[in-house]
Structures are given as C-alpha cells and as structure tokens.
Coordinates of C-alpha atoms in Angstrom, one line a residue:
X1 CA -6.4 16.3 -14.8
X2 CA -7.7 18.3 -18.0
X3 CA -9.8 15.8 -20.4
X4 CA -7.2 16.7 -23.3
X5 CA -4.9 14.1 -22.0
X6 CA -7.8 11.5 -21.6
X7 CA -7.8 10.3 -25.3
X8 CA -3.9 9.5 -24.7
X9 CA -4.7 7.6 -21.5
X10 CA -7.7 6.0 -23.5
X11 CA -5.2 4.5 -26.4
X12 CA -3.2 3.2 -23.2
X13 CA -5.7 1.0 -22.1
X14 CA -5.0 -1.4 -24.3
X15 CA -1.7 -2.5 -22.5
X16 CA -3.5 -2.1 -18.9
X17 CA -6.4 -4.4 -19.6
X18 CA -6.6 -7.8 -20.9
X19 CA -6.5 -9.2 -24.4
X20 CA -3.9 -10.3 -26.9
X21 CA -2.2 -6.7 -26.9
X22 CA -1.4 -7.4 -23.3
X23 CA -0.2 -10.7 -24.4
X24 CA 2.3 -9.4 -26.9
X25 CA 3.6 -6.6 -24.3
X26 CA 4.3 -8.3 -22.2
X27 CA 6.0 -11.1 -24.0
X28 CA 8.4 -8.3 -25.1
X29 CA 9.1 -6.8 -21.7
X30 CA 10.2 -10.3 -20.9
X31 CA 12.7 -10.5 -24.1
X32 CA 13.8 -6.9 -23.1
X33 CA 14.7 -7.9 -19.7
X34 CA 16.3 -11.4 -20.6
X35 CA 18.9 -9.2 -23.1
X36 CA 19.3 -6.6 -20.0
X37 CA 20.3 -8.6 -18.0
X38 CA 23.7 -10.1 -19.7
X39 CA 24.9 -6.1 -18.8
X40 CA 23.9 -6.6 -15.0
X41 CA 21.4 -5.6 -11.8
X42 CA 22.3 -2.0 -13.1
X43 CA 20.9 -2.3 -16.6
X44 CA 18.1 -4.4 -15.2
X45 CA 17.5 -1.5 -13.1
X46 CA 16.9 0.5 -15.8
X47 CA 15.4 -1.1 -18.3
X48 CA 12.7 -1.8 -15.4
X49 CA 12.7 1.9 -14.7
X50 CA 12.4 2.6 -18.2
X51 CA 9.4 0.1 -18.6
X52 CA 7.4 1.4 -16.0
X53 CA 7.7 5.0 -16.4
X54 CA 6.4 4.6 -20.3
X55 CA 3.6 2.4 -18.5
X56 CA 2.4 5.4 -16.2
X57 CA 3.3 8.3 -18.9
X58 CA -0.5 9.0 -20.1
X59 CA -1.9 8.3 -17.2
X60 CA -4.5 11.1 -16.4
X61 CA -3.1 11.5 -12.8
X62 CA 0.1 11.0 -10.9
X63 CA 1.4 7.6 -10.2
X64 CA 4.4 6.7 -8.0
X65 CA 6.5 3.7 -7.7
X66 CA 9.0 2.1 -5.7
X67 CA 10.3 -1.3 -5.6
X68 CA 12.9 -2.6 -3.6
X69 CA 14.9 -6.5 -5.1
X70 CA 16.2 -8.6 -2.1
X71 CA 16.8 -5.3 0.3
X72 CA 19.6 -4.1 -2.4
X73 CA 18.5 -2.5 -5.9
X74 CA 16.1 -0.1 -5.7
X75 CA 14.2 1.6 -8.6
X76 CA 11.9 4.3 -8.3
X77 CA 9.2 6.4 -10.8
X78 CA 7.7 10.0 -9.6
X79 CA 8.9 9.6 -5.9
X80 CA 8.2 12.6 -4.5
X81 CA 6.5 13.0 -1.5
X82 CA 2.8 14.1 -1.7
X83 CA 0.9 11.1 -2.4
X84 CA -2.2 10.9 0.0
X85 CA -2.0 7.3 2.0
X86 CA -5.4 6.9 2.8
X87 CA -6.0 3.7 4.5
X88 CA -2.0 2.8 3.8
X89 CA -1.1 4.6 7.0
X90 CA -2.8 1.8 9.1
X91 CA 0.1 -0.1 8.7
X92 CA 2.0 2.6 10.4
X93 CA -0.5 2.7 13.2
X94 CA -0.3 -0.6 13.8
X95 CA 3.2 -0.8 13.9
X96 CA 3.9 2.5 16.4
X97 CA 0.8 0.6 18.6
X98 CA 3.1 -2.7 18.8
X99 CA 6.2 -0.3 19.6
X100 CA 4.3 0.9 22.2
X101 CA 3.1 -1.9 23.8
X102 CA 5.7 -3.8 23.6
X103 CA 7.6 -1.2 25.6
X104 CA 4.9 -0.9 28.0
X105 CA 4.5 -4.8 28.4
X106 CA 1.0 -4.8 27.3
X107 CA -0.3 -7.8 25.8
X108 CA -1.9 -7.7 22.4
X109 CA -4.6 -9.9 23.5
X110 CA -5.7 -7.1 26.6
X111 CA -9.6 -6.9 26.0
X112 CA -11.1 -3.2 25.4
X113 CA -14.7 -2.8 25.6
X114 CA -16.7 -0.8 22.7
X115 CA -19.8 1.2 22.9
X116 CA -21.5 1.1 19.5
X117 CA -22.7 4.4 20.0
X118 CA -19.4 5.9 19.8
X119 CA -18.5 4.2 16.2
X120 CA -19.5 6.2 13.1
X121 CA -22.4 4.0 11.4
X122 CA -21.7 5.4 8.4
X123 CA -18.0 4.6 7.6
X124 CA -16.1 1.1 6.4
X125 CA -16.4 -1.2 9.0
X126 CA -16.7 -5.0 9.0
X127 CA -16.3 -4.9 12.5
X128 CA -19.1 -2.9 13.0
X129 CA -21.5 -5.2 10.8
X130 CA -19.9 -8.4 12.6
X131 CA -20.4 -7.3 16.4
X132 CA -23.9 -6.8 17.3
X133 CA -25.1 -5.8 20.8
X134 CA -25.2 -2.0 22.3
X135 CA -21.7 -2.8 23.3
X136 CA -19.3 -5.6 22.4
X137 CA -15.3 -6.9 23.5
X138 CA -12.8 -7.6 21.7
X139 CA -8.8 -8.3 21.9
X140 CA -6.6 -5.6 20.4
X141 CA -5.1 -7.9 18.4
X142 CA -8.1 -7.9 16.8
X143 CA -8.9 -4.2 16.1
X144 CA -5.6 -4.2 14.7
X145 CA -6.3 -7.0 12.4
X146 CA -9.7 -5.6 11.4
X147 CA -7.3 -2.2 10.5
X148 CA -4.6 -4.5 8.2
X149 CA -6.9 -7.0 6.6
X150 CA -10.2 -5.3 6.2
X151 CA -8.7 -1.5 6.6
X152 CA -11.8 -1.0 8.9
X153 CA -12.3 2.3 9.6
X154 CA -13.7 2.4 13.1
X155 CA -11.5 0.4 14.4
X156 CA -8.2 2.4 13.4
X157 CA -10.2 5.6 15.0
X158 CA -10.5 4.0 18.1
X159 CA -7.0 2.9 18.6
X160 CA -5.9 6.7 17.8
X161 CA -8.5 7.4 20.6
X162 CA -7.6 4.9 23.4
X163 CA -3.9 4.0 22.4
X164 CA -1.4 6.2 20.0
X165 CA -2.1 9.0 18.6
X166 CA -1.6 9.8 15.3
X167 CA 1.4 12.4 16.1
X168 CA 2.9 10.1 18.4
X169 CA 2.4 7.4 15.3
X170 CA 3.7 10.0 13.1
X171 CA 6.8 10.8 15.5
X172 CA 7.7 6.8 16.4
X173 CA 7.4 5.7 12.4
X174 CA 10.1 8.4 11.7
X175 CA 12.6 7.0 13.8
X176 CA 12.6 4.0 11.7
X177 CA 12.3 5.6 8.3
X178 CA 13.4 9.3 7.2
X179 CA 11.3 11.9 8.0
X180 CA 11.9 13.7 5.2
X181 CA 9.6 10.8 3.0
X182 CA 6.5 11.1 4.8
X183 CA 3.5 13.0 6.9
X184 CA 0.7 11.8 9.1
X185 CA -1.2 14.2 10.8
X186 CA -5.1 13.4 10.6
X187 CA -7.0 9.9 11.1
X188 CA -9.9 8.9 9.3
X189 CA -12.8 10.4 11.5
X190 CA -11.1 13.6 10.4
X191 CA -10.7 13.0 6.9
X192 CA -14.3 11.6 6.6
X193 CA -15.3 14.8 8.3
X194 CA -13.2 16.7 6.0
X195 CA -12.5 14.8 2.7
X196 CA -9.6 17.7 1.6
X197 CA -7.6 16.2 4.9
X198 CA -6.4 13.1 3.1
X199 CA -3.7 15.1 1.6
X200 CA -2.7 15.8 4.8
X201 CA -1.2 12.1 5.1
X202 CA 1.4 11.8 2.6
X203 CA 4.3 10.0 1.7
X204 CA 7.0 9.2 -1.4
X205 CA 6.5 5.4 -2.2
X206 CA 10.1 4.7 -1.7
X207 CA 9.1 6.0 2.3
X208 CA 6.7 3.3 2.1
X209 CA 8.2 0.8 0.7
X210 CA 11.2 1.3 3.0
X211 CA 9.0 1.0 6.0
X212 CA 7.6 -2.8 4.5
X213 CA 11.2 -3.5 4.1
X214 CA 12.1 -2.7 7.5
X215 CA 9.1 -4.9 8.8
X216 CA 10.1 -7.9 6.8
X217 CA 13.7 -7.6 6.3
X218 CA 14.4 -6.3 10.0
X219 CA 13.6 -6.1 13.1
X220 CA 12.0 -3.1 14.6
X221 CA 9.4 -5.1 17.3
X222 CA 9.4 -7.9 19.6
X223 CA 9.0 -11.5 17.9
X224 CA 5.3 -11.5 18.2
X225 CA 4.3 -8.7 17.4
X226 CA 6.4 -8.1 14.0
X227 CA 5.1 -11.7 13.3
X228 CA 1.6 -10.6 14.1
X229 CA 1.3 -7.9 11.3
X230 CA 3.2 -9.6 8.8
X231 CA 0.7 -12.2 9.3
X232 CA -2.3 -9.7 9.4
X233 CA -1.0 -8.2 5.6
X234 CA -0.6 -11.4 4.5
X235 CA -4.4 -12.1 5.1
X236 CA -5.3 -8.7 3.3
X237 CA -8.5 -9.2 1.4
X238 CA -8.8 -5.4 0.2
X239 CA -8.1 -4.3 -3.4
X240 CA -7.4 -7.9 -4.7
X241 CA -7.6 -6.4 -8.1
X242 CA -4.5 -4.3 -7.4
X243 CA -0.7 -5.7 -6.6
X244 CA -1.7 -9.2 -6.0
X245 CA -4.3 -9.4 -9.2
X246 CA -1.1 -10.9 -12.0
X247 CA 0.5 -12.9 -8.5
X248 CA -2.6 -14.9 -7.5
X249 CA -1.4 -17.8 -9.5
X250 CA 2.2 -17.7 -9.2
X251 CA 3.2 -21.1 -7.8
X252 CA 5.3 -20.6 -4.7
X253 CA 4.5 -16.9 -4.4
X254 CA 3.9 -15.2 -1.2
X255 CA 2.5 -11.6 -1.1
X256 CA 1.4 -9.3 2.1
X257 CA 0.1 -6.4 1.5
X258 CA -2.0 -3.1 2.5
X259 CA -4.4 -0.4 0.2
X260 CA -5.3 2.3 0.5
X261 CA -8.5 4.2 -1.4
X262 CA -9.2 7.9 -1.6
X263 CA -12.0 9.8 -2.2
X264 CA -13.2 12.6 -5.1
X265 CA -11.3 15.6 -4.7
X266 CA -13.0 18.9 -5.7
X267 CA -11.9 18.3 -9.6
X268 CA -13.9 14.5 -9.5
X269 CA -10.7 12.8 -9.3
X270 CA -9.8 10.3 -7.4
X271 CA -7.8 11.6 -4.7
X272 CA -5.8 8.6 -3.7
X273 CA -6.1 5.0 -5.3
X274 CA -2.7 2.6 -3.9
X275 CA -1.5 -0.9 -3.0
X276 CA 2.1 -2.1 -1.0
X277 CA 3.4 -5.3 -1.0
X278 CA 6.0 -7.5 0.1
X279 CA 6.6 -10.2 -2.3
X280 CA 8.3 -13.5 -1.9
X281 CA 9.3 -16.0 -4.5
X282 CA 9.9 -19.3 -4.3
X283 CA 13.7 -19.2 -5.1
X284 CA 13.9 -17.6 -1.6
X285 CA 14.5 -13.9 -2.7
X286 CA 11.9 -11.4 -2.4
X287 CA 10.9 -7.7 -3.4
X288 CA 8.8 -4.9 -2.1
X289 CA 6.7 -2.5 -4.4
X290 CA 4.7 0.3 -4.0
X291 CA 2.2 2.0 -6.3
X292 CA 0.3 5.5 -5.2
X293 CA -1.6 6.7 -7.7
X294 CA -3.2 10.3 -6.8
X295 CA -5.7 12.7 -8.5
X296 CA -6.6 10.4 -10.8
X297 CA -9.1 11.2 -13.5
X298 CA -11.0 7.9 -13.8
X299 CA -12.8 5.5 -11.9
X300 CA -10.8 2.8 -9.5
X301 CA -11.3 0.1 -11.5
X302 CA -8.7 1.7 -14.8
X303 CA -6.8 2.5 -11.5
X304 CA -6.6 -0.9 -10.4
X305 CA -5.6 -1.8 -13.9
X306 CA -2.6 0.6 -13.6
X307 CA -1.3 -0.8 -10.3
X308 CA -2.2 -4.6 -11.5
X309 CA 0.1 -3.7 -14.7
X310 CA 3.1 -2.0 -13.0
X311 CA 2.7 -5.3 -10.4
X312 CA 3.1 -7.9 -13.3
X313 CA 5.9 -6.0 -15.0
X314 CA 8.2 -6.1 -12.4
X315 CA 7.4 -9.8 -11.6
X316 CA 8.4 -10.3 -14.8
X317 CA 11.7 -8.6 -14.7
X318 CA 12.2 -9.9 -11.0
X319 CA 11.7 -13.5 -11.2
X320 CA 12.4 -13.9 -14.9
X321 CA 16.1 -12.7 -14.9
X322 CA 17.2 -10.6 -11.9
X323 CA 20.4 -12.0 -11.0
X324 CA 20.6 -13.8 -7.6
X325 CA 23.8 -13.1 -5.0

C-alpha cells in the first residue's frame, strides 16, 4: 500500500499492541457488547461487525474476516474472494487425501518411502531436519500431520506428487463448500519457484471458515480420519502469536487451528499473512474465525498483532454475552 496511509496505521497501533490503551479498549468493547446484547444475536451481530471493521480500517493492507457462532450467526468483514492461502490450503489437502482414501480403503498408516534427494533443501521442513539417512519411511498419517501442525512444506509437495493432486484437491473441496468462494491451482514447489503464484490460491474467509465448520460441525469423512485432522490442528504449533495468542489462557478453551504465511510481493508487502480456527468454550458452544490479511505493508509481527486483536475481540463478544439456544 502507498506509505501515506502508514502514519494512520501507525496511531492504530496502540489498540493492536499491548499497554493500558489496549486495556481500556477493550474493557469498552466488552460494555458495548453487554448493552447489545439486550436487542438480540442480530444486534450482537453488528455491533461485532461494527467493532472489527473500525479495528482493520487503517490497516496498510487488506484484511478479511469471517466468524461463524455455534454454526448459526455469521458475520463477515472484506469477504471477497482474493486472499492468497498460502500454507491454509493444507488443510484442504489433507482433507481431499482422507476423502480419497477412505474411498479407496487405504489406510492412513500405509508406509511410503522418501528419497531425500527429491525434497527441496531449501524450503520449510521439520520433517526434513528430523529424518536423517539418504532415504527414510514414514506413515502417511504422518506427512499429513507434518503438513497441519508444522505446515511442512516438503511433505505437502509430496502428497500432491504421489496422492491428490492439487486440481483434484481443488475439484473434491468444492463439493463440500461453494465453488464460487475459493481457487487452488498451484502447490508450494510451484509457488516457491514462482513467488507471484501464491495468488493463484485464493479464497473469501467465509469459504474458509465454512470448510472448518463443515469439518467440526459435520461429517464429510469416515470417523478416523475427520478425527485425525481435527486432532492434527489442534496440535498446531505455527503462528502462536496469531488466533490463539489472547486464548492461550482461557480456562476451558479449546482452539484448532491452521496458518498460513506469504511471501514479499513485488511492492515489499507481505503477500499473505493468516490464521483459522475452530474455537470451543467451555459452556459447550463454539465458533469459527478466520482472518486473511494480504498485501500487507509491514512486517508479520504488526500482522500478527492484527489477527491476535480481531481474535480477542470476538472472544469477548462471544463468550461474554452471545446468547445461548
């Protein structure tokens, strides 16, 4: 974005980082939401709406939210569909892969063997620094869990190799969630090869927060397997400082989740910065949200701070006064 929106984004700060202003802004978000809520879900609707989008409005770069309350109300900021996934798209791999071999009858736990010559040295990969040897085995089950909780890159590139490809990802994924909402088209080998690329993945957040609903609220795969990813996302130890930074110490509170981090587009922004979660309370009720932030013209750590924000402010509104069924 142009730099004369940067001193706007700069007086911001001060209710995206810590210290007493934070304090105070938030302690009237909570007020604000306690009176909404004598009107109804409706007005709680918007007054969240309303909160957020003056949150995100001098932010130098575009950020996108959904958030879905108990499967029902649904409240959305900038939802259009262009936001790069990056390393949020694994989720989708992982699920067509399931789909796939669960139709197939192919255990998760079926052994693959890996040449280290054919892995990219270069690229995020804990499973590359945590195998040694020329060549190594290991379970699917756990390439796909390198892919949710460590978003390793290697290992999401060989499953597009060996298993599903990304257009037969990106055809299976929309028959569970409108097509209209989101793109994949291009894995990570190609989009380290070719940094541009990573717009070539895209969704709205609502797209993705509708496919966390579906794999938490629903069922779209047999027992084990939608038990297996839920369980992989809620082991997700990327981007702590995102979603899950203000829900860490929440008594009771349960968050999986998957990021996703882009890299400098040809302006020096960062192309794709963004976090998804599934949220449960201890109440029983639950919510998904999903922030994408894209060409954003700071470093990840203000965008963490964004996505950490918009995270806390709907806790607040969620568990502090949302009205149960």
């Amino acid at each position: 974005m142009s730099r004369v929106r940067r001193p706007e984004y700069l007086k911001r700060l001060k209710y995206l980082l810590p210290g007493l202003a934070v304090s105070l802004f938030v302690s009237c978000v909570s007020r604000q939401a306690k009176s909404i809520n004598e009107a109804g879900d409706d007005a709680v609707c918007d007054g969240l709406r309303d909160t957020l989008e003056a949150v995100v409005s001098g932010v130098p770069g575009e950020v996108g939210i959904a958030v879905i309350v108990d499967s029902r109300d649904t409240v959305v900021v900038n939802n259009s569909d262009g936001y790069p996934l990056m390393s949020v798209f694994k989720l989708h791999q992982a699920i067509a892969l399931c789909a796939d071999f669960d139709r197939r009858g192919i255990p998760l736990d079926t052994v693959v063997r890996i040449d280290r010559s054919s892995l990219d040295p270069d690229t995020w990969s804990p499973m590359l620094k945590e195998n040694a040897g020329a060549s190594f085995d290991m379970p699917v089950r756990e390439l796909m869990r390198y892919t949710l909780a460590l978003s390793d890159n290697n290992a999401s590139n060989l499953m597009f190799d060996r298993f599903v490809s990304v257009a037969a990802t990106d055809s299976f994924v929309a028959r569970l969630i409108p097509r209209e909402g989101f793109r994949l088209a291009v894995s990570e080998a190609d989009m380290r090869r070719d940094h541009s690329l990573c717009y070539s993945n895209h969704s709205s957040p609502l797209s993705t927060a509708l496919l966390f609903e579906r794999l938490f609220a629903d069922s779209i795969l047999a027992p084990e397997s939608q038990a297996f990813i839920r369980d992989a996302l809620g082991g997700c130890a990327t981007g702590v400082d995102r979603l899950t930074a203000p829900l860490a110490a929440k008594e009771g509170v349960a968050v999986a989740h998957k990021t996703g981090s882009g890299y400098r587009n040809g302006r020096g922004e960062l192309a794709a910065h963004n976090d998804a979660a599934y949220v449960g309370l201890p109440d029983g009720r639950h919510y998904t949200i999903v922030v994408l932030v894209k060409d954003f013209a700071g470093d990840e750590r203000e965008a963490s701070a964004i996505i950490s924000r918009v995270s806390e402010l709907a806790y607040d509104f969620i568990a502090g006064c949302w009205k149960a069924d």
